[in-house]
Amino acid sequence: SAPMLPCCAEPPGQPVEDAPGRADPGQDEFEARAEGVVTEFTVSVEKGPGVTVGLQTQASKSRGGLRIRSVRPDGLIGRWNEEHPDALVQKDDWIVAANGVSSPS
């Protein structure tokens, strides 16, 4: 079965005005932060032998979840991004749950 990665620009429970947000495509990032725009979506990829997810992450105990530090274009998430330009997984996004498990905040 495919891992499900709910991904968003903000970890749950974090006040939007105190955390970085990600703009909608075409929206200025500063405007998005000022408006408190948060986009959350589910990513579904299937990992097999010899295939990498292609993410470098950093755990955050204080905010809960994993902050995405980089996305490799040749990994599963890079392929996801090619196929889903309206739901890009990007540097500084947050993984708030994986395979139905979320980190305690």
CSV table of C-alpha atoms in Angstrom, one decimal:
chain,number,residue,atom,x,y,z
A,1,SER,CA,0.0,0.0,0.0
A,2,ALA,CA,1.2,3.5,-0.7
A,3,PRO,CA,2.5,5.7,2.1
A,4,MET,CA,0.3,8.7,2.7
A,5,LEU,CA,2.1,11.9,3.6
A,6,PRO,CA,-0.2,14.8,4.7
A,7,CYS,CA,2.0,17.7,4.0
A,8,CYS,CA,1.4,21.3,4.7
A,9,ALA,CA,3.2,24.6,5.3
A,10,GLU,CA,2.3,24.7,9.0
A,11,PRO,CA,2.4,22.0,11.6
A,12,PRO,CA,-0.9,21.5,13.4
A,13,GLY,CA,-1.6,23.7,16.4
A,14,GLN,CA,0.9,26.4,15.3
A,15,PRO,CA,-0.6,29.9,15.1
A,16,VAL,CA,-0.4,30.9,11.5
A,17,GLU,CA,0.8,34.4,12.2
A,18,ASP,CA,3.8,33.1,14.1
A,19,ALA,CA,5.0,30.5,11.5
A,20,PRO,CA,6.1,30.7,7.9
A,21,GLY,CA,3.4,29.9,5.3
A,22,ARG,CA,3.5,28.9,1.7
A,23,ALA,CA,1.8,30.9,-0.9
A,24,ASP,CA,-0.7,29.6,-3.3
A,25,PRO,CA,0.8,29.4,-6.8
A,26,GLY,CA,1.1,32.9,-8.2
A,27,GLN,CA,0.6,34.6,-4.9
A,28,ASP,CA,3.4,36.7,-3.4
A,29,GLU,CA,4.9,34.9,-0.4
A,30,PHE,CA,4.8,38.0,1.8
A,31,GLU,CA,1.1,38.5,1.0
A,32,ALA,CA,0.4,34.9,1.8
A,33,ARG,CA,2.0,35.1,5.2
A,34,ALA,CA,0.2,38.3,6.0
A,35,GLU,CA,-3.1,36.6,5.1
A,36,GLY,CA,-2.2,33.5,7.1
A,37,VAL,CA,-2.6,31.2,4.1
A,38,VAL,CA,-1.9,27.5,4.9
A,39,THR,CA,-2.2,24.8,2.3
A,40,GLU,CA,-2.6,21.2,3.5
A,41,PHE,CA,-2.7,18.2,1.2
A,42,THR,CA,-2.1,14.5,1.1
A,43,VAL,CA,0.7,13.0,-0.9
A,44,SER,CA,0.6,9.3,-1.9
A,45,VAL,CA,3.7,7.5,-3.1
A,46,GLU,CA,4.7,3.9,-3.2
A,47,LYS,CA,8.2,3.0,-2.2
A,48,GLY,CA,9.8,0.0,-3.7
A,49,PRO,CA,13.2,-1.7,-3.8
A,50,GLY,CA,15.9,0.7,-5.0
A,51,VAL,CA,13.6,3.7,-4.9
A,52,THR,CA,14.1,6.6,-2.6
A,53,VAL,CA,11.5,9.1,-1.3
A,54,GLY,CA,14.0,11.8,-2.1
A,55,LEU,CA,13.5,14.1,1.0
A,56,GLN,CA,16.0,15.5,3.4
A,57,THR,CA,14.1,16.3,6.6
A,58,GLN,CA,14.7,17.7,10.1
A,59,ALA,CA,12.6,16.7,13.1
A,60,SER,CA,11.1,19.4,15.3
A,61,LYS,CA,10.1,18.4,18.8
A,62,SER,CA,8.9,21.9,19.6
A,63,ARG,CA,6.6,22.2,16.6
A,64,GLY,CA,5.9,18.5,15.9
A,65,GLY,CA,6.5,17.0,12.5
A,66,LEU,CA,9.3,17.0,10.0
A,67,ARG,CA,10.5,20.1,8.2
A,68,ILE,CA,11.5,19.4,4.6
A,69,ARG,CA,15.1,20.7,4.1
A,70,SER,CA,15.4,19.6,0.4
A,71,VAL,CA,13.6,17.6,-2.3
A,72,ARG,CA,15.6,15.6,-4.8
A,73,PRO,CA,14.1,15.7,-8.3
A,74,ASP,CA,15.0,12.0,-8.9
A,75,GLY,CA,13.1,10.7,-5.9
A,76,LEU,CA,9.4,9.7,-5.4
A,77,ILE,CA,8.5,13.2,-4.2
A,78,GLY,CA,10.3,14.8,-7.2
A,79,ARG,CA,8.2,12.6,-9.5
A,80,TRP,CA,5.1,13.6,-7.4
A,81,ASN,CA,5.9,17.3,-8.0
A,82,GLU,CA,6.2,16.7,-11.8
A,83,GLU,CA,2.8,15.0,-11.9
A,84,HIS,CA,1.1,17.4,-9.4
A,85,PRO,CA,2.2,21.0,-10.1
A,86,ASP,CA,-0.8,22.2,-8.1
A,87,ALA,CA,0.4,20.4,-4.9
A,88,LEU,CA,4.2,20.7,-4.9
A,89,VAL,CA,6.1,19.5,-1.9
A,90,GLN,CA,8.8,22.1,-1.3
A,91,LYS,CA,11.7,23.1,1.0
A,92,ASP,CA,10.4,24.4,4.3
A,93,ASP,CA,7.0,22.5,4.0
A,94,TRP,CA,6.1,20.3,7.0
A,95,ILE,CA,5.2,16.6,7.1
A,96,VAL,CA,2.6,16.4,9.8
A,97,ALA,CA,1.8,12.7,9.5
A,98,ALA,CA,3.0,9.6,7.6
A,99,ASN,CA,1.1,6.4,7.1
A,100,GLY,CA,-1.6,7.7,9.4
A,101,VAL,CA,0.7,8.5,12.3
A,102,SER,CA,1.3,12.0,13.5
A,103,SER,CA,3.8,13.4,15.9
A,104,PRO,CA,2.6,14.7,19.2
A,105,SER,CA,2.8,18.5,19.4
